[in-house]
Short mmCIF file of C-alpha atoms in Angstrom, two decimals:
data_model
loop_
_atom_site.label_atom_id
_atom_site.label_comp_id
_atom_site.label_asym_id
_atom_site.label_seq_id
_atom_site.Cartn_x
_atom_site.Cartn_y
_atom_site.Cartn_z
CA UNK A 1 -105.56 23.01 -23.87
CA UNK A 2 -108.60 24.77 -23.13
CA UNK A 3 -110.23 24.74 -20.64
CA UNK A 4 -113.98 23.37 -19.69
CA UNK A 5 -116.51 23.96 -16.96
CA UNK A 6 -118.95 21.19 -15.26
CA UNK A 7 -121.36 20.99 -12.63
CA UNK A 8 -120.22 18.24 -9.96
CA UNK A 9 -122.78 16.96 -7.43
CA UNK A 10 -124.45 20.89 -8.29
CA UNK A 11 -120.65 22.14 -7.50
CA UNK A 12 -119.35 24.28 -10.68
CA UNK A 13 -115.10 22.88 -10.90
CA UNK A 14 -113.08 23.58 -14.19
CA UNK A 15 -110.42 21.29 -15.88
CA UNK A 16 -108.55 20.51 -18.89
CA UNK A 17 -110.35 19.74 -22.18
CA UNK A 18 -109.70 15.73 -22.79
CA UNK A 19 -110.56 14.82 -18.52
CA UNK A 20 -112.53 11.69 -17.82
CA UNK A 21 -114.70 10.31 -15.47
CA UNK A 22 -112.08 8.67 -13.69
CA UNK A 23 -110.03 10.84 -13.76
CA UNK A 24 -112.60 12.85 -11.78
CA UNK A 25 -113.48 10.16 -9.88
CA UNK A 26 -109.76 10.26 -8.48
CA UNK A 27 -110.46 13.80 -7.39
CA UNK A 28 -113.13 12.33 -4.79
CA UNK A 29 -113.90 8.51 -4.47
CA UNK A 30 -112.05 9.14 -0.43
CA UNK A 31 -116.16 11.12 -0.25
CA UNK A 32 -118.23 7.91 -1.40
CA UNK A 33 -119.11 5.83 1.22
CA UNK A 34 -118.95 2.57 -2.08
CA UNK A 35 -116.53 2.00 -4.92
CA UNK A 36 -117.38 4.72 -7.71
CA UNK A 37 -118.30 2.58 -10.44
CA UNK A 38 -120.20 4.92 -13.28
CA UNK A 39 -121.07 8.14 -13.78
CA UNK A 40 -124.87 9.91 -14.97
CA UNK A 41 -123.48 12.76 -17.15
CA UNK A 42 -126.58 14.69 -18.55
CA UNK A 43 -129.11 11.99 -16.86
CA UNK A 44 -127.71 9.27 -19.48
CA UNK A 45 -125.52 7.39 -17.51
CA UNK A 46 -121.90 7.30 -19.08
CA UNK A 47 -118.58 4.49 -18.65
CA UNK A 48 -115.33 6.30 -16.51
CA UNK A 49 -113.53 5.99 -19.56
CA UNK A 50 -116.31 9.17 -21.15
CA UNK A 51 -114.43 12.50 -21.39
CA UNK A 52 -115.35 15.79 -19.77
CA UNK A 53 -117.59 17.92 -22.26
CA UNK A 54 -118.19 21.88 -21.83
CA UNK A 55 -121.79 22.30 -19.33
CA UNK A 56 -121.64 18.02 -18.75
CA UNK A 57 -123.46 18.12 -15.07
CA UNK A 58 -122.73 15.64 -13.56
CA UNK A 59 -123.15 12.78 -10.88
CA UNK A 60 -121.05 9.99 -9.56
CA UNK A 61 -123.35 6.56 -9.23
CA UNK A 62 -121.65 3.84 -5.91
CA UNK A 63 -121.92 0.09 -5.96
CA UNK A 64 -124.79 1.93 -2.96
CA UNK A 65 -126.41 2.25 -6.41
CA UNK A 66 -128.94 0.51 -8.12
CA UNK A 67 -126.82 1.51 -11.62
CA UNK A 68 -124.05 0.73 -9.67
CA UNK A 69 -124.25 -2.69 -8.50
CA UNK A 70 -125.22 -3.24 -12.86
CA UNK A 71 -122.13 -2.46 -13.63
CA UNK A 72 -119.86 -4.14 -11.07
CA UNK A 73 -122.02 -7.59 -11.75
CA UNK A 74 -121.73 -7.19 -15.42
CA UNK A 75 -118.20 -6.55 -15.18
CA UNK A 76 -117.39 -9.75 -12.26
CA UNK A 77 -119.39 -12.15 -14.61
CA UNK A 78 -116.67 -11.03 -17.10
CA UNK A 79 -114.22 -11.18 -15.11
CA UNK A 80 -115.80 -15.29 -14.19
CA UNK A 81 -116.01 -15.67 -17.95
CA UNK A 82 -113.00 -14.64 -18.89
CA UNK A 83 -111.29 -16.69 -16.10
CA UNK A 84 -113.02 -20.09 -17.21
CA UNK A 85 -112.05 -19.79 -20.18
CA UNK A 86 -108.54 -19.31 -20.25
CA UNK A 87 -108.18 -22.49 -17.36
CA UNK A 88 -110.46 -25.26 -18.43
CA UNK A 89 -109.91 -27.16 -21.78
CA UNK A 90 -111.92 -25.26 -24.15
CA UNK A 91 -113.49 -28.97 -26.36
CA UNK A 92 -114.41 -29.63 -23.32
CA UNK A 93 -117.25 -27.28 -23.04
CA UNK A 94 -119.87 -25.92 -24.94
CA UNK A 95 -121.21 -23.32 -23.07
CA UNK A 96 -120.87 -21.26 -19.65
CA UNK A 97 -124.21 -19.53 -18.97
CA UNK A 98 -125.27 -17.20 -15.72
CA UNK A 99 -128.87 -18.36 -15.63
CA UNK A 100 -130.29 -15.81 -13.56
CA UNK A 101 -129.76 -14.47 -9.56
CA UNK A 102 -130.85 -16.02 -6.38
CA UNK A 103 -130.27 -15.25 -3.18
CA UNK A 104 -127.67 -13.05 -2.38
CA UNK A 105 -125.25 -14.80 -5.35
CA UNK A 106 -125.49 -15.35 -9.65
CA UNK A 107 -126.75 -18.85 -10.48
CA UNK A 108 -123.96 -20.06 -12.89
CA UNK A 109 -123.12 -23.43 -14.52
CA UNK A 110 -120.43 -25.12 -17.23
CA UNK A 111 -121.99 -27.26 -19.91
CA UNK A 112 -120.17 -30.07 -21.40
CA UNK A 113 -118.02 -32.85 -20.66
CA UNK A 114 -116.63 -30.21 -17.98
CA UNK A 115 -116.54 -31.42 -14.52
CA UNK A 116 -116.61 -28.45 -11.76
CA UNK A 117 -115.63 -30.20 -7.93
CA UNK A 118 -114.39 -27.60 -5.11
CA UNK A 119 -110.48 -28.02 -5.97
CA UNK A 120 -111.89 -26.57 -9.43
CA UNK A 121 -114.14 -23.75 -8.39
CA UNK A 122 -111.10 -22.36 -6.18
CA UNK A 123 -109.02 -22.02 -9.14
CA UNK A 124 -111.49 -20.47 -11.38
CA UNK A 125 -111.78 -18.30 -7.74
CA UNK A 126 -107.98 -17.88 -8.11
CA UNK A 127 -107.32 -17.08 -11.99
CA UNK A 128 -110.40 -13.99 -10.81
CA UNK A 129 -108.51 -13.14 -7.78
CA UNK A 130 -104.67 -12.14 -10.53
CA UNK A 131 -106.42 -10.32 -13.19
CA UNK A 132 -107.84 -8.51 -10.70
CA UNK A 133 -104.42 -7.32 -9.16
CA UNK A 134 -103.09 -6.76 -12.68
CA UNK A 135 -106.07 -4.37 -12.46
CA UNK A 136 -106.47 -5.10 -16.76
CA UNK A 137 -108.43 -2.44 -18.18
CA UNK A 138 -112.37 -2.83 -19.78
CA UNK A 139 -111.22 -2.14 -23.71
CA UNK A 140 -114.38 -0.92 -25.40
CA UNK A 141 -114.57 -1.14 -29.47
CA UNK A 142 -117.88 -0.70 -31.96
CA UNK A 143 -117.89 -2.29 -34.59
CA UNK A 144 -119.75 -3.50 -37.01
CA UNK A 145 -122.65 -5.59 -36.37
CA UNK A 146 -121.47 -8.01 -39.04
CA UNK A 147 -118.07 -8.51 -37.99
CA UNK A 148 -119.85 -8.67 -34.45
CA UNK A 149 -120.96 -12.05 -35.22
CA UNK A 150 -118.52 -13.22 -37.02
CA UNK A 151 -116.32 -13.09 -34.01
CA UNK A 152 -119.36 -14.38 -31.91
CA UNK A 153 -119.55 -17.57 -34.55
CA UNK A 154 -115.52 -17.46 -33.89
CA UNK A 155 -115.11 -17.37 -30.63
CA UNK A 156 -118.22 -20.46 -30.05
CA UNK A 157 -121.02 -17.53 -28.55
CA UNK A 158 -124.02 -19.12 -30.92
CA UNK A 159 -127.09 -17.33 -29.69
CA UNK A 160 -125.01 -13.72 -29.51
CA UNK A 161 -124.47 -14.59 -32.59
CA UNK A 162 -127.95 -15.05 -33.49
CA UNK A 163 -129.13 -12.03 -31.55
CA UNK A 164 -127.18 -10.43 -34.97
CA UNK A 165 -129.64 -10.90 -36.63
CA UNK A 166 -132.18 -8.92 -35.17
CA UNK A 167 -130.73 -5.64 -34.46
CA UNK A 168 -131.74 -3.13 -36.04
CA UNK A 169 -128.58 -0.44 -35.95
CA UNK A 170 -125.37 -1.46 -38.43
CA UNK A 171 -123.47 -1.27 -35.39
CA UNK A 172 -122.33 -2.24 -31.91
CA UNK A 173 -120.61 -2.52 -28.91
CA UNK A 174 -118.01 -5.56 -27.91
CA UNK A 175 -115.91 -4.91 -25.37
CA UNK A 176 -112.20 -6.87 -24.99
CA UNK A 177 -110.09 -8.09 -21.51
CA UNK A 178 -107.40 -8.31 -22.80
CA UNK A 179 -107.78 -11.07 -25.12
CA UNK A 180 -111.13 -12.28 -24.18
CA UNK A 181 -113.63 -10.55 -26.36
CA UNK A 182 -118.28 -9.89 -24.70
CA UNK A 183 -121.10 -8.67 -24.98
CA UNK A 184 -123.05 -6.94 -22.67
CA UNK A 185 -125.80 -4.36 -23.07
CA UNK A 186 -124.91 -1.69 -20.63
CA UNK A 187 -122.21 0.31 -19.05
CA UNK A 188 -119.09 -1.84 -17.63
CA UNK A 189 -116.46 -1.05 -14.77
CA UNK A 190 -113.00 0.74 -15.31
CA UNK A 191 -110.70 -1.30 -14.91
CA UNK A 192 -110.59 -5.40 -12.74
CA UNK A 193 -109.08 -4.03 -9.63
CA UNK A 194 -113.32 -2.13 -9.33
CA UNK A 195 -114.12 -5.47 -8.76
CA UNK A 196 -112.41 -6.98 -5.07
CA UNK A 197 -115.07 -8.09 -3.77
CA UNK A 198 -117.05 -11.70 -4.74
CA UNK A 199 -116.91 -14.93 -3.61
CA UNK A 200 -117.67 -18.27 -5.45
CA UNK A 201 -119.64 -21.10 -4.41
CA UNK A 202 -120.87 -24.63 -5.09
CA UNK A 203 -123.95 -25.16 -6.30
CA UNK A 204 -126.44 -27.70 -6.75
CA UNK A 205 -125.26 -28.98 -10.14
CA UNK A 206 -123.37 -25.32 -10.85
CA UNK A 207 -122.23 -22.18 -8.16
CA UNK A 208 -122.83 -18.92 -8.14
CA UNK A 209 -120.87 -15.69 -7.85
CA UNK A 210 -121.90 -13.25 -4.50
CA UNK A 211 -121.10 -9.91 -5.10
CA UNK A 212 -121.91 -6.87 -2.45
CA UNK A 213 -125.38 -5.60 -1.65
CA UNK A 214 -125.91 -2.03 -2.21
CA UNK A 215 -127.92 -1.25 0.88
CA UNK A 216 -123.84 -2.54 2.54
CA UNK A 217 -121.27 -3.02 0.05
CA UNK A 218 -118.11 -2.66 1.92
CA UNK A 219 -120.00 -6.64 3.68
CA UNK A 220 -119.65 -9.85 1.07
CA UNK A 221 -122.94 -11.63 2.01
CA UNK A 222 -124.13 -14.70 2.93
CA UNK A 223 -125.14 -17.16 0.43
CA UNK A 224 -128.95 -17.78 1.48
CA UNK A 225 -130.68 -19.62 -1.15
CA UNK A 226 -134.35 -20.68 -1.01
CA UNK A 227 -134.18 -24.09 -2.83
CA UNK A 228 -138.17 -23.78 -3.20
CA UNK A 229 -137.54 -21.11 -5.39
CA UNK A 230 -134.77 -22.35 -6.47
CA UNK A 231 -136.74 -25.35 -7.72
CA UNK A 232 -139.51 -23.26 -9.06
CA UNK A 233 -136.65 -21.23 -11.21
CA UNK A 234 -134.96 -25.11 -12.83
CA UNK A 235 -138.26 -25.81 -13.40
CA UNK A 236 -139.12 -22.87 -15.75
CA UNK A 237 -135.55 -22.84 -17.33
CA UNK A 238 -136.93 -26.19 -18.12
CA UNK A 239 -139.96 -25.12 -20.18
CA UNK A 240 -138.20 -22.25 -21.90
CA UNK A 241 -135.15 -25.17 -22.70
CA UNK A 242 -137.49 -27.82 -24.28
CA UNK A 243 -139.31 -24.89 -26.24
CA UNK A 244 -135.35 -23.80 -27.69
CA UNK A 245 -136.27 -20.29 -26.87
CA UNK A 246 -134.09 -19.34 -23.19
CA UNK A 247 -132.66 -16.37 -24.70
CA UNK A 248 -134.66 -13.32 -26.37
CA UNK A 249 -132.89 -14.49 -29.69
CA UNK A 250 -134.02 -17.87 -30.52
CA UNK A 251 -137.43 -16.24 -29.38
CA UNK A 252 -137.60 -13.49 -31.89
CA UNK A 253 -136.34 -16.24 -34.33
CA UNK A 254 -139.66 -18.46 -33.51
CA UNK A 255 -142.05 -15.68 -34.25
CA UNK A 256 -139.33 -15.08 -37.23
CA UNK A 257 -141.04 -18.56 -37.93
CA UNK A 258 -143.95 -18.35 -37.57
CA UNK A 259 -144.20 -20.23 -33.76
CA UNK A 260 -145.48 -17.81 -32.00
CA UNK A 261 -149.24 -18.75 -31.16
CA UNK A 262 -147.95 -22.23 -31.09
CA UNK A 263 -145.51 -21.24 -27.75
CA UNK A 264 -148.17 -18.32 -26.94
CA UNK A 265 -150.81 -21.69 -26.07
CA UNK A 266 -148.05 -23.57 -24.85
CA UNK A 267 -146.95 -21.17 -22.39
CA UNK A 268 -150.39 -20.68 -21.13
CA UNK A 269 -151.29 -24.14 -21.19
CA UNK A 270 -147.56 -25.01 -18.76
CA UNK A 271 -149.15 -21.69 -16.68
CA UNK A 272 -152.47 -23.42 -16.63
CA UNK A 273 -151.27 -26.87 -15.55
CA UNK A 274 -149.13 -26.17 -12.55
CA UNK A 275 -152.33 -23.57 -11.18
CA UNK A 276 -154.01 -26.97 -11.52
CA UNK A 277 -151.82 -28.70 -9.94
CA UNK A 278 -152.02 -26.19 -6.99
CA UNK A 279 -155.74 -26.64 -7.02
CA UNK A 280 -155.48 -30.48 -6.41
CA UNK A 281 -152.86 -30.30 -3.95
CA UNK A 282 -155.47 -28.25 -2.23
CA UNK A 283 -158.41 -30.43 -1.93
CA UNK A 284 -155.89 -33.67 -1.51
CA UNK A 285 -154.77 -31.69 1.98
CA UNK A 286 -158.45 -29.61 2.87
CA UNK A 287 -156.83 -26.41 3.65
CA UNK A 288 -159.71 -24.13 4.29
CA UNK A 289 -157.95 -20.90 4.54
CA UNK A 290 -156.45 -20.23 0.96
CA UNK A 291 -153.60 -16.99 1.24
CA UNK A 292 -151.46 -15.63 -1.71
CA UNK A 293 -149.27 -13.56 -1.63
CA UNK A 294 -146.11 -12.07 -4.47
CA UNK A 295 -144.64 -8.48 -4.72
CA UNK A 296 -145.43 -6.37 -6.35
CA UNK A 297 -147.37 -6.78 -10.52
CA UNK A 298 -146.75 -10.95 -10.40
CA UNK A 299 -150.03 -10.92 -10.92
CA UNK A 300 -151.70 -11.87 -8.06
CA UNK A 301 -155.32 -11.34 -8.54
CA UNK A 302 -155.30 -13.39 -12.50
CA UNK A 303 -154.28 -15.75 -10.37
CA UNK A 304 -156.57 -16.56 -7.40
CA UNK A 305 -159.32 -16.35 -10.01
CA UNK A 306 -157.24 -18.92 -11.96
CA UNK A 307 -156.62 -21.05 -9.31
CA UNK A 308 -160.00 -20.51 -8.27
CA UNK A 309 -161.97 -21.72 -11.29
CA UNK A 310 -159.95 -25.25 -10.90
CA UNK A 311 -160.65 -25.21 -7.27
CA UNK A 312 -165.03 -25.74 -9.06
CA UNK A 313 -163.63 -27.68 -11.27
CA UNK A 314 -162.60 -29.74 -8.45
CA UNK A 315 -166.44 -29.09 -6.41
CA UNK A 316 -165.41 -27.03 -4.00
CA UNK A 317 -166.14 -23.01 -3.10
CA UNK A 318 -163.82 -20.66 -2.72
CA UNK A 319 -164.99 -16.71 -1.72
CA UNK A 320 -162.18 -14.30 -1.55
CA UNK A 321 -161.79 -11.94 1.81
CA UNK A 322 -160.29 -8.74 1.15
CA UNK A 323 -157.99 -8.07 4.10
CA UNK A 324 -158.51 -4.12 3.29
CA UNK A 325 -161.41 -4.33 5.16
CA UNK A 326 -158.89 -5.74 8.15
CA UNK A 327 -156.48 -2.15 8.25
CA UNK A 328 -156.71 -0.46 11.61
CA UNK A 329 -159.02 3.34 11.66
CA UNK A 330 -156.53 5.53 10.09
CA UNK A 331 -155.72 7.27 12.98
CA UNK A 332 -153.88 4.05 14.64
CA UNK A 333 -152.29 3.06 11.34
CA UNK A 334 -148.19 2.88 11.81
CA UNK A 335 -146.22 6.09 11.00
CA UNK A 336 -143.04 5.11 9.08
CA UNK A 337 -139.27 6.51 9.66
CA UNK A 338 -141.62 9.85 7.12
CA UNK A 339 -144.10 10.09 9.48
CA UNK A 340 -146.38 9.01 6.98
CA UNK A 341 -149.31 6.32 7.32
CA UNK A 342 -147.23 2.00 6.91
CA UNK A 343 -150.20 0.45 4.90
CA UNK A 344 -147.99 -2.31 4.38
CA UNK A 345 -146.92 -2.92 7.54
CA UNK A 346 -148.29 -5.94 9.41
CA UNK A 347 -149.89 -3.70 12.37
CA UNK A 348 -152.00 -1.63 9.85
CA UNK A 349 -153.97 -4.89 9.81
CA UNK A 350 -156.17 -5.52 13.56
CA UNK A 351 -154.85 -9.22 13.01
CA UNK A 352 -156.85 -9.86 16.44
CA UNK A 353 -160.13 -9.98 15.03
CA UNK A 354 -158.61 -10.97 11.63
CA UNK A 355 -157.77 -14.49 12.92
CA UNK A 356 -161.44 -14.32 15.61
CA UNK A 357 -163.84 -14.33 12.35
CA UNK A 358 -161.18 -17.35 10.15
CA UNK A 359 -161.67 -19.43 13.40
CA UNK A 360 -164.97 -18.46 13.96
CA UNK A 361 -165.78 -19.39 10.21
CA UNK A 362 -163.66 -22.14 9.94
CA UNK A 363 -165.99 -23.61 13.57
CA UNK A 364 -169.57 -23.14 11.03
CA UNK A 365 -170.22 -19.68 12.42
CA UNK A 366 -172.38 -16.75 11.21
CA UNK A 367 -169.99 -13.60 10.49
CA UNK A 368 -170.04 -9.59 10.17
CA UNK A 369 -167.47 -9.48 8.67
CA UNK A 370 -165.90 -5.71 8.52
CA UNK A 371 -165.73 -2.73 5.16
CA UNK A 372 -163.29 -0.14 5.22
CA UNK A 373 -164.78 2.83 4.86
CA UNK A 374 -161.12 4.59 2.49
CA UNK A 375 -162.54 7.92 2.64
CA UNK A 376 -163.81 8.21 6.53
CA UNK A 377 -160.68 5.90 7.62
CA UNK A 378 -162.72 3.44 9.77
CA UNK A 379 -163.89 0.05 9.65
CA UNK A 380 -167.56 -0.33 8.66
CA UNK A 381 -169.34 -3.59 9.44
CA UNK A 382 -172.28 -2.97 6.77
CA UNK A 383 -171.93 -7.03 4.75
CA UNK A 384 -174.60 -9.64 5.46
CA UNK A 385 -173.59 -12.46 7.51
CA UNK A 386 -171.57 -15.62 6.12
CA UNK A 387 -171.36 -18.93 7.03
CA UNK A 388 -169.41 -20.83 4.97
CA UNK A 389 -170.17 -25.36 4.62
CA UNK A 390 -167.86 -28.05 4.05
CA UNK A 391 -166.59 -27.40 0.81
CA UNK A 392 -166.19 -24.51 0.66
CA UNK A 393 -162.71 -22.09 1.05
CA UNK A 394 -161.52 -18.92 1.88
CA UNK A 395 -158.32 -16.58 0.25
CA UNK A 396 -157.25 -14.04 0.82
CA UNK A 397 -154.38 -11.96 -1.36
CA UNK A 398 -152.48 -10.36 0.43
CA UNK A 399 -148.21 -8.73 0.96
CA UNK A 400 -148.84 -10.53 4.77
CA UNK A 401 -150.18 -13.65 3.26
CA UNK A 402 -146.53 -16.51 3.95
CA UNK A 403 -146.17 -15.24 6.93
CA UNK A 404 -147.72 -16.78 10.13
CA UNK A 405 -148.48 -13.76 11.72
CA UNK A 406 -151.61 -13.54 9.98
CA UNK A 407 -153.09 -16.50 10.62
CA UNK A 408 -151.68 -17.15 14.22
CA UNK A 409 -154.73 -18.98 15.19
CA UNK A 410 -155.67 -20.93 12.49
CA UNK A 411 -153.55 -24.56 12.37
CA UNK A 412 -151.10 -25.10 9.59
CA UNK A 413 -153.04 -28.43 8.47
CA UNK A 414 -156.15 -25.95 7.21
CA UNK A 415 -153.91 -23.94 5.46
CA UNK A 416 -152.34 -23.01 3.20
CA UNK A 417 -149.43 -21.05 1.48
CA UNK A 418 -149.18 -19.82 -2.16
CA UNK A 419 -146.02 -17.00 -3.21
CA UNK A 420 -146.00 -15.31 -6.52
CA UNK A 421 -143.96 -13.55 -9.01
CA UNK A 422 -142.60 -13.34 -12.19
CA UNK A 423 -139.41 -15.17 -12.23
CA UNK A 424 -137.64 -13.95 -15.55
CA UNK A 425 -135.19 -16.80 -16.97
CA UNK A 426 -135.78 -15.71 -20.12
CA UNK A 427 -131.90 -14.03 -21.29
CA UNK A 428 -130.45 -12.32 -23.92
CA UNK A 429 -127.58 -14.32 -24.38
CA UNK A 430 -125.73 -17.02 -21.77
CA UNK A 431 -123.80 -14.00 -20.37
CA UNK A 432 -126.18 -11.06 -20.06
CA UNK A 433 -129.23 -12.64 -17.60
CA UNK A 434 -132.28 -10.44 -17.48
CA UNK A 435 -133.25 -9.34 -14.43
CA UNK A 436 -136.10 -11.23 -12.75
CA UNK A 437 -137.81 -7.84 -11.75
CA UNK A 438 -136.89 -6.00 -14.88
CA UNK A 439 -140.53 -7.95 -16.59
CA UNK A 440 -142.24 -6.75 -12.99
CA UNK A 441 -141.65 -3.01 -13.60
CA UNK A 442 -142.56 -3.03 -16.92
CA UNK A 443 -146.23 -4.37 -15.70
CA UNK A 444 -146.10 -2.32 -13.30
CA UNK A 445 -145.14 1.12 -15.54
CA UNK A 446 -147.93 0.01 -18.01
CA UNK A 447 -150.67 -1.28 -15.69
CA UNK A 448 -149.87 2.28 -14.08
CA UNK A 449 -150.62 4.19 -17.53
CA UNK A 450 -153.38 2.52 -17.94
CA UNK A 451 -155.36 2.22 -15.05
CA UNK A 452 -154.37 4.94 -12.84
CA UNK A 453 -152.98 7.56 -14.86
CA UNK A 454 -149.77 7.62 -12.83
CA UNK A 455 -146.32 7.89 -15.70
CA UNK A 456 -144.42 6.09 -16.39
CA UNK A 457 -140.83 8.45 -14.18
CA UNK A 458 -143.65 8.26 -11.45
CA UNK A 459 -143.80 4.40 -11.36
CA UNK A 460 -139.83 4.32 -11.45
CA UNK A 461 -139.47 7.04 -8.50
CA UNK A 462 -141.90 4.71 -6.55
CA UNK A 463 -139.98 1.46 -7.82
CA UNK A 464 -137.35 1.89 -4.69
CA UNK A 465 -140.10 2.08 -1.88
CA UNK A 466 -142.04 -1.14 -3.25
CA UNK A 467 -139.45 -2.57 -3.10
CA UNK A 468 -138.00 -2.02 0.50
CA UNK A 469 -141.21 -3.36 0.89
CA UNK A 470 -140.55 -6.21 -0.44
CA UNK A 471 -137.75 -7.23 1.19
CA UNK A 472 -138.90 -6.12 4.28
CA UNK A 473 -142.90 -7.63 4.30
CA UNK A 474 -142.75 -10.52 1.59
CA UNK A 475 -139.41 -12.02 0.55
CA UNK A 476 -138.30 -13.11 3.33
CA UNK A 477 -140.80 -15.50 3.91
CA UNK A 478 -140.87 -16.93 1.00
CA UNK A 479 -139.45 -20.28 1.86
CA UNK A 480 -142.36 -20.54 3.66
CA UNK A 481 -144.77 -21.27 1.16
CA UNK A 482 -146.71 -24.51 0.55
CA UNK A 483 -146.50 -23.68 -3.15
CA UNK A 484 -144.61 -21.29 -5.88
CA UNK A 485 -146.01 -19.97 -9.11
CA UNK A 486 -143.83 -18.01 -12.00
CA UNK A 487 -146.13 -15.99 -13.55
CA UNK A 488 -143.21 -14.74 -16.17
CA UNK A 489 -144.61 -15.21 -19.18
CA UNK A 490 -141.97 -15.76 -22.64
CA UNK A 491 -143.16 -13.14 -24.82
CA UNK A 492 -144.57 -10.75 -22.01
CA UNK A 493 -142.15 -8.55 -22.84
CA UNK A 494 -142.08 -8.62 -26.47
CA UNK A 495 -146.46 -7.78 -25.70
CA UNK A 496 -145.37 -5.21 -23.76
CA UNK A 497 -143.04 -3.70 -25.87
CA UNK A 498 -146.41 -1.69 -27.70
CA UNK A 499 -147.67 -0.17 -24.58
CA UNK A 500 -144.44 0.86 -22.62
CA UNK A 501 -142.60 2.04 -25.51
CA UNK A 502 -145.03 5.46 -25.89
CA UNK A 503 -145.03 5.67 -21.63
CA UNK A 504 -141.62 5.61 -21.62
CA UNK A 505 -140.45 8.04 -24.45
CA UNK A 506 -142.46 11.11 -21.91
CA UNK A 507 -140.35 10.40 -19.03
CA UNK A 508 -138.31 14.25 -19.26
CA UNK A 509 -135.07 14.26 -20.26
CA UNK A 510 -132.59 15.75 -17.45
CA UNK A 511 -134.99 13.77 -14.15
CA UNK A 512 -133.42 11.90 -11.58
CA UNK A 513 -135.82 8.74 -14.06
CA UNK A 514 -134.67 9.42 -17.32
CA UNK A 515 -132.17 7.37 -17.36
CA UNK A 516 -134.32 4.64 -15.92
CA UNK A 517 -136.45 4.91 -18.37
CA UNK A 518 -133.96 4.99 -21.48
CA UNK A 519 -132.69 1.57 -20.46
CA UNK A 520 -135.51 -0.17 -20.76
CA UNK A 521 -136.24 1.39 -23.72
CA UNK A 522 -132.79 0.61 -25.47
CA UNK A 523 -133.53 -3.61 -23.19
CA UNK A 524 -137.08 -4.06 -25.24
CA UNK A 525 -135.28 -2.66 -27.94
CA UNK A 526 -133.95 -5.92 -28.17
CA UNK A 527 -137.28 -7.74 -28.62
CA UNK A 528 -139.39 -8.13 -32.36
CA UNK A 529 -142.77 -6.55 -30.15
CA UNK A 530 -145.71 -9.27 -31.64
CA UNK A 531 -149.64 -7.51 -31.29
CA UNK A 532 -150.67 -7.61 -27.85
CA UNK A 533 -154.74 -9.16 -29.52
CA UNK A 534 -152.84 -12.29 -29.58
CA UNK A 535 -152.85 -12.82 -26.40
CA UNK A 536 -155.06 -15.05 -24.84
CA UNK A 537 -158.27 -13.17 -22.75
CA UNK A 538 -157.75 -15.01 -20.04
CA UNK A 539 -153.91 -14.66 -19.91
CA UNK A 540 -151.84 -13.20 -16.92
CA UNK A 541 -150.45 -10.44 -19.18
CA UNK A 542 -154.49 -9.32 -19.20
CA UNK A 543 -154.29 -7.50 -16.39
CA UNK A 544 -151.94 -5.36 -17.03
CA UNK A 545 -152.88 -4.52 -20.77
CA UNK A 546 -155.82 -4.82 -20.31
CA UNK A 547 -158.39 -6.70 -22.37
CA UNK A 548 -159.26 -9.82 -20.49
CA UNK A 549 -162.11 -11.68 -19.16
CA UNK A 550 -161.28 -11.91 -15.92
CA UNK A 551 -160.81 -8.54 -14.76
CA UNK A 552 -163.38 -5.80 -15.38
#
C-alpha cells in the first residue's frame, strides 16, 4: 500500500492510502476541546467517511463551530425520527415535523392520532440513547432521483417525494441508520456514538430536542423559550399551512401551477394586515414613542415606513428620530477586546441626553436635536428647533430599542416596543428545516453587494461578529416587545436566488468563506427562481434587491 501526504492545520503528515478522516480524527481528537464532527478538505465540508488523497489540506470542524453544530443537529434529528418510528404505531402517525429553532431547542410535532405525553417522550429519549450506545453508522448512499422518489413514497414521506420532482440532477444522496432511511441536505455525523448529548422536553402541542450550543459545547443549555416568539412563529406556520406552502417542494409546485402572483399578493396582504394591527394597538394605547429593534437584515427601515403610513391612516403623525445622532464623541466611544471602537454597545450612545430630549418633547417643549458628524466624530447642533403636538409620534429605530435602559426616563405607558425579524418557517421538507438566519444572511449578502460594493466573501466573514452583537444586544430583550413582526416572505428566497448566485460564485476556492458560499449555493438550488420584477414595489424585500418606492 502506498503513502499519501496531506496537511493538517498546516502540519505535513504522511498516511497510508485509504486512510479516512475518521481514522485521522481518532489520532488527534484529544487535542480539541469539543468533539470532531466533520472536516474541511480543500475548503469543502467532508464527512468522516471521506478517504484522504494526495496533497489534501485538512482542518477539523468541531461541535464548537457553526458547521459542526449543523451536523450534530441533523444527526440528532435522524436519530429522533428513527426512534419515533421504531417505537410508535405507524398507523397513528401521519407525519413528524422538525419545524423551527426556538431558544436552545428545536420544536417538533408528531401529527395524527398519536397522543404524546411525558411517558411516551421518555420512551423515545430512552430509545435514542440505546441507539447511541450501539454506535450505529450513518450510511451514505447515492441513488437515482427516481428511485429516491419511490423510496420516499413507500415510507410515506410525501414532501420529500415531491421535492424530487424539482431536482435538476439525476442522482441524490440518502442516509441509512439501520433500517431507517432519510434525506438531508448537508453533512451527517459518522455514527450515533457521536451524539451523546441531547434532551427531549414537552412543549406546547409538541416537544423540543435540546443540543449543546457551540459557544459552550460541553453543557446542555436550559430551555427558556420566548412565548411571544413562539406565538409569532406559530402564526407564520399557520399562514404557510393555510396557503399550502409549508415546504419548498409545495412552493415550487405553486409556481409550476401558475399561482405565484396570487401567492405573493396574499403574503404581502398578510404583512400589511399585521402592520395595520400593530398601528391600531399603538393608537389605542396612546403611546407617543415607538421603538423598533431587530437583528441585521430584518427589514427594519421598510417596516418603519409602512408602519408610519398605517399610523397616518389613523390620524397620527409619525416622526423618525435617529439614534445614530446620539453617539458619544468618538474619543469617548468604548472599545472592544481588540481595541476597536464598539459602536453597538449601549454605552456608545449618550442616553442621558436622549432621555432629556425625549422628556422635553413629550412635555411640549422646543428641543434642539443633535446631528452626529461621522467625519469629525463629534455631535453638532445645526437642526431647526423641534416641537411635537399631541397627535405626533416619535419613531425610533435601533438595535437597543427593546432595552428599557435606552429610554429609562419614559413611562411604560408612553412607549410601544416592536421586535422585527425574518423568522423563516418555510422548510425544505418535514425533516429539513431552514435556519431562521439563512434568509437574513442572503438578504445581507445581496444588499451589501448592491449598496456597499461588498463581496459575498466579506459579508460572510463578518456574519459571526454580527450574530455575536445580536446575541448580546437584541435577543435577550425580545420578550419585552409589545409586538413582534415576522418580515420573512414565503417567496423571498426564490426571488433572491438570481441576485445571490453571481456574487456567491465569486468567493474564491481556498478561502475560509468558500465552504459557506458553496453551501448557500447548493441550498438555493432547491428553489425554482422567480422574476424579481414581480415583487411589489413596497415589499420589505425591495430593501434588499432594490427598485422599491419606499427607499432611495
